[in-house]
Amino acid sequence: MTTSHALRTAEATSSLPASTTPGALGREGSPQSAVDRVADFYGAYIDVLYDSGRGQLANSLRGHFLTSGLRHNLVRWEAVHHKDGVLRGKGVPIAWKVVYNDSGMGHCRSRVALTWQDSADRVRRTHLLIQSDLATRLISDIRPAE
């Protein structure tokens, strides 16, 4: 018996959540885009923290996506502030969003919005300004956005 493509697709997606069905908003990116790499890093880093906490995989992500200078600066910042320097906060955000801000002088700046939820279900957002080096696409600075 031959089954139509539409029927096979419907059967394959019937058990998926609505956000993953055909026609739903997708995500895409490019390894050549500094902004996409910031989004890839924050997505993976937050997923790792959410799933297993800070450990070897989170440190490996930092090693792959951040310059060595920024990694050293984060160690110092975290020792003083007792927070995660990448997130500029404690705990794990429940959502993130990355958008292009501007570029010049060999750098690209992206804005990251992190959404946090506390134990009383109150939601707050923090905003970061992320600088990437265009030559390497590595993240070289993380600051609170003003």
PDB file of C-alpha atoms in Angstrom:
ATOM      1  CA  MET A   1       0.000   0.000   0.000  1.00  0.00           C
ATOM      2  CA  THR A   2       1.326   3.432  -0.925  1.00  0.00           C
ATOM      3  CA  THR A   3       0.876   6.266   1.566  1.00  0.00           C
ATOM      4  CA  SER A   4       0.783   9.879   0.499  1.00  0.00           C
ATOM      5  CA  HIS A   5       3.536  12.264   1.629  1.00  0.00           C
ATOM      6  CA  ALA A   6       0.947  14.446   3.420  1.00  0.00           C
ATOM      7  CA  LEU A   7      -0.369  11.487   5.416  1.00  0.00           C
ATOM      8  CA  ARG A   8       3.148  10.311   6.355  1.00  0.00           C
ATOM      9  CA  THR A   9       4.019  13.858   7.457  1.00  0.00           C
ATOM     10  CA  ALA A  10       0.833  14.156   9.515  1.00  0.00           C
ATOM     11  CA  GLU A  11       1.487  10.798  11.175  1.00  0.00           C
ATOM     12  CA  ALA A  12       5.105  11.694  11.927  1.00  0.00           C
ATOM     13  CA  THR A  13       4.210  15.028  13.492  1.00  0.00           C
ATOM     14  CA  SER A  14       0.988  14.125  15.290  1.00  0.00           C
ATOM     15  CA  SER A  15       2.792  13.427  18.567  1.00  0.00           C
ATOM     16  CA  LEU A  16       4.987  16.553  18.427  1.00  0.00           C
ATOM     17  CA  PRO A  17       4.181  19.717  20.387  1.00  0.00           C
ATOM     18  CA  ALA A  18       2.519  22.463  18.350  1.00  0.00           C
ATOM     19  CA  SER A  19       5.703  24.548  18.210  1.00  0.00           C
ATOM     20  CA  THR A  20       7.529  21.813  16.279  1.00  0.00           C
ATOM     21  CA  THR A  21       4.875  21.056  13.683  1.00  0.00           C
ATOM     22  CA  PRO A  22       5.357  22.093  10.056  1.00  0.00           C
ATOM     23  CA  GLY A  23       4.626  25.763   9.513  1.00  0.00           C
ATOM     24  CA  ALA A  24       5.653  26.723  13.045  1.00  0.00           C
ATOM     25  CA  LEU A  25       8.273  29.437  13.468  1.00  0.00           C
ATOM     26  CA  GLY A  26      11.691  27.866  12.927  1.00  0.00           C
ATOM     27  CA  ARG A  27      15.174  28.775  14.003  1.00  0.00           C
ATOM     28  CA  GLU A  28      18.148  29.071  11.737  1.00  0.00           C
ATOM     29  CA  GLY A  29      21.679  30.323  11.838  1.00  0.00           C
ATOM     30  CA  SER A  30      25.088  30.426  10.264  1.00  0.00           C
ATOM     31  CA  PRO A  31      28.514  29.606  11.719  1.00  0.00           C
ATOM     32  CA  GLN A  32      29.765  32.703   9.900  1.00  0.00           C
ATOM     33  CA  SER A  33      27.458  35.078  11.802  1.00  0.00           C
ATOM     34  CA  ALA A  34      28.774  36.535  15.059  1.00  0.00           C
ATOM     35  CA  VAL A  35      25.192  37.147  16.261  1.00  0.00           C
ATOM     36  CA  ASP A  36      24.152  33.562  15.495  1.00  0.00           C
ATOM     37  CA  ARG A  37      27.178  32.297  17.410  1.00  0.00           C
ATOM     38  CA  VAL A  38      26.149  34.388  20.439  1.00  0.00           C
ATOM     39  CA  ALA A  39      22.664  32.871  20.195  1.00  0.00           C
ATOM     40  CA  ASP A  40      24.131  29.372  19.816  1.00  0.00           C
ATOM     41  CA  PHE A  41      26.335  29.902  22.858  1.00  0.00           C
ATOM     42  CA  TYR A  42      23.609  31.293  25.113  1.00  0.00           C
ATOM     43  CA  GLY A  43      21.146  28.598  24.035  1.00  0.00           C
ATOM     44  CA  ALA A  44      23.594  25.767  24.665  1.00  0.00           C
ATOM     45  CA  TYR A  45      25.003  27.285  27.872  1.00  0.00           C
ATOM     46  CA  ILE A  46      21.565  27.819  29.415  1.00  0.00           C
ATOM     47  CA  ASP A  47      20.458  24.314  28.366  1.00  0.00           C
ATOM     48  CA  VAL A  48      23.526  22.786  30.031  1.00  0.00           C
ATOM     49  CA  LEU A  49      23.008  24.761  33.246  1.00  0.00           C
ATOM     50  CA  TYR A  50      19.323  23.829  33.270  1.00  0.00           C
ATOM     51  CA  ASP A  51      20.013  20.139  32.646  1.00  0.00           C
ATOM     52  CA  SER A  52      23.099  19.482  34.752  1.00  0.00           C
ATOM     53  CA  GLY A  53      24.411  22.658  36.362  1.00  0.00           C
ATOM     54  CA  ARG A  54      27.828  24.204  36.042  1.00  0.00           C
ATOM     55  CA  GLY A  55      30.395  21.571  35.215  1.00  0.00           C
ATOM     56  CA  GLN A  56      32.771  20.337  32.564  1.00  0.00           C
ATOM     57  CA  LEU A  57      30.388  20.836  29.635  1.00  0.00           C
ATOM     58  CA  ALA A  58      29.581  24.447  30.631  1.00  0.00           C
ATOM     59  CA  ASN A  59      33.306  25.128  30.962  1.00  0.00           C
ATOM     60  CA  SER A  60      33.946  23.518  27.565  1.00  0.00           C
ATOM     61  CA  LEU A  61      31.339  25.793  25.989  1.00  0.00           C
ATOM     62  CA  ARG A  62      33.068  28.790  27.545  1.00  0.00           C
ATOM     63  CA  GLY A  63      36.370  27.530  26.139  1.00  0.00           C
ATOM     64  CA  HIS A  64      34.933  27.162  22.651  1.00  0.00           C
ATOM     65  CA  PHE A  65      32.924  30.406  22.369  1.00  0.00           C
ATOM     66  CA  LEU A  66      34.764  32.927  24.608  1.00  0.00           C
ATOM     67  CA  THR A  67      38.184  34.528  24.220  1.00  0.00           C
ATOM     68  CA  SER A  68      40.788  33.531  26.800  1.00  0.00           C
ATOM     69  CA  GLY A  69      40.885  37.139  28.031  1.00  0.00           C
ATOM     70  CA  LEU A  70      37.147  37.137  28.696  1.00  0.00           C
ATOM     71  CA  ARG A  71      37.348  33.764  30.459  1.00  0.00           C
ATOM     72  CA  HIS A  72      39.995  35.177  32.812  1.00  0.00           C
ATOM     73  CA  ASN A  73      37.917  38.326  33.414  1.00  0.00           C
ATOM     74  CA  LEU A  74      34.858  36.189  34.202  1.00  0.00           C
ATOM     75  CA  VAL A  75      36.773  34.197  36.831  1.00  0.00           C
ATOM     76  CA  ARG A  76      37.686  37.447  38.598  1.00  0.00           C
ATOM     77  CA  TRP A  77      34.180  38.906  38.233  1.00  0.00           C
ATOM     78  CA  GLU A  78      32.548  35.733  39.570  1.00  0.00           C
ATOM     79  CA  ALA A  79      34.867  35.641  42.601  1.00  0.00           C
ATOM     80  CA  VAL A  80      33.780  39.163  43.562  1.00  0.00           C
ATOM     81  CA  HIS A  81      30.061  38.947  42.713  1.00  0.00           C
ATOM     82  CA  HIS A  82      29.304  35.260  43.470  1.00  0.00           C
ATOM     83  CA  LYS A  83      27.180  35.000  40.321  1.00  0.00           C
ATOM     84  CA  ASP A  84      27.595  33.443  36.892  1.00  0.00           C
ATOM     85  CA  GLY A  85      29.468  36.033  34.832  1.00  0.00           C
ATOM     86  CA  VAL A  86      28.043  34.892  31.508  1.00  0.00           C
ATOM     87  CA  LEU A  87      24.498  35.384  32.793  1.00  0.00           C
ATOM     88  CA  ARG A  88      25.302  38.142  35.300  1.00  0.00           C
ATOM     89  CA  GLY A  89      22.992  36.367  37.723  1.00  0.00           C
ATOM     90  CA  LYS A  90      22.367  33.370  39.945  1.00  0.00           C
ATOM     91  CA  GLY A  91      20.320  30.419  38.828  1.00  0.00           C
ATOM     92  CA  VAL A  92      19.193  29.669  35.295  1.00  0.00           C
ATOM     93  CA  PRO A  93      17.001  31.897  33.110  1.00  0.00           C
ATOM     94  CA  ILE A  94      13.783  30.423  31.728  1.00  0.00           C
ATOM     95  CA  ALA A  95      14.222  32.090  28.326  1.00  0.00           C
ATOM     96  CA  TRP A  96      16.719  34.040  26.224  1.00  0.00           C
ATOM     97  CA  LYS A  97      16.677  36.207  23.129  1.00  0.00           C
ATOM     98  CA  VAL A  98      19.586  37.530  21.062  1.00  0.00           C
ATOM     99  CA  VAL A  99      19.414  40.413  18.567  1.00  0.00           C
ATOM    100  CA  TYR A 100      21.970  42.383  16.569  1.00  0.00           C
ATOM    101  CA  ASN A 101      22.911  45.754  18.108  1.00  0.00           C
ATOM    102  CA  ASP A 102      25.707  47.304  16.018  1.00  0.00           C
ATOM    103  CA  SER A 103      29.188  46.741  14.663  1.00  0.00           C
ATOM    104  CA  GLY A 104      32.388  48.641  13.997  1.00  0.00           C
ATOM    105  CA  MET A 105      36.134  48.626  14.604  1.00  0.00           C
ATOM    106  CA  GLY A 106      36.319  44.857  14.048  1.00  0.00           C
ATOM    107  CA  HIS A 107      33.588  44.019  16.560  1.00  0.00           C
ATOM    108  CA  CYS A 108      29.929  43.080  16.487  1.00  0.00           C
ATOM    109  CA  ARG A 109      27.668  43.805  19.437  1.00  0.00           C
ATOM    110  CA  SER A 110      24.577  41.752  20.214  1.00  0.00           C
ATOM    111  CA  ARG A 111      21.918  42.340  22.846  1.00  0.00           C
ATOM    112  CA  VAL A 112      20.867  39.414  24.994  1.00  0.00           C
ATOM    113  CA  ALA A 113      17.626  39.500  26.970  1.00  0.00           C
ATOM    114  CA  LEU A 114      17.382  36.909  29.740  1.00  0.00           C
ATOM    115  CA  THR A 115      14.054  36.111  31.385  1.00  0.00           C
ATOM    116  CA  TRP A 116      14.169  34.916  34.985  1.00  0.00           C
ATOM    117  CA  GLN A 117      11.413  33.515  37.186  1.00  0.00           C
ATOM    118  CA  ASP A 118      11.697  33.535  40.970  1.00  0.00           C
ATOM    119  CA  SER A 119      10.127  31.144  43.470  1.00  0.00           C
ATOM    120  CA  ALA A 120       6.979  33.313  43.679  1.00  0.00           C
ATOM    121  CA  ASP A 121       6.544  33.036  39.870  1.00  0.00           C
ATOM    122  CA  ARG A 122       7.512  36.685  39.360  1.00  0.00           C
ATOM    123  CA  VAL A 123       9.239  37.292  36.042  1.00  0.00           C
ATOM    124  CA  ARG A 124      12.083  39.753  35.530  1.00  0.00           C
ATOM    125  CA  ARG A 125      14.407  40.440  32.617  1.00  0.00           C
ATOM    126  CA  THR A 126      18.031  41.373  32.427  1.00  0.00           C
ATOM    127  CA  HIS A 127      19.727  42.745  29.338  1.00  0.00           C
ATOM    128  CA  LEU A 128      23.343  42.212  28.340  1.00  0.00           C
ATOM    129  CA  LEU A 129      25.525  43.734  25.647  1.00  0.00           C
ATOM    130  CA  ILE A 130      27.791  41.106  24.110  1.00  0.00           C
ATOM    131  CA  GLN A 131      30.840  41.990  22.021  1.00  0.00           C
ATOM    132  CA  SER A 132      32.235  39.525  19.483  1.00  0.00           C
ATOM    133  CA  ASP A 133      35.465  39.839  17.536  1.00  0.00           C
ATOM    134  CA  LEU A 134      34.599  39.698  13.844  1.00  0.00           C
ATOM    135  CA  ALA A 135      37.889  38.037  12.866  1.00  0.00           C
ATOM    136  CA  THR A 136      37.365  35.043  15.172  1.00  0.00           C
ATOM    137  CA  ARG A 137      33.629  35.344  15.985  1.00  0.00           C
ATOM    138  CA  LEU A 138      34.595  34.688  19.622  1.00  0.00           C
ATOM    139  CA  ILE A 139      32.763  36.536  22.384  1.00  0.00           C
ATOM    140  CA  SER A 140      35.224  39.014  23.890  1.00  0.00           C
ATOM    141  CA  ASP A 141      33.107  41.042  26.329  1.00  0.00           C
ATOM    142  CA  ILE A 142      29.889  40.749  28.336  1.00  0.00           C
ATOM    143  CA  ARG A 143      28.372  43.810  30.036  1.00  0.00           C
ATOM    144  CA  PRO A 144      25.015  44.832  31.416  1.00  0.00           C
ATOM    145  CA  ALA A 145      23.113  46.758  28.719  1.00  0.00           C
ATOM    146  CA  GLU A 146      22.178  50.259  29.698  1.00  0.00           C
TER     147      GLU A 146
END
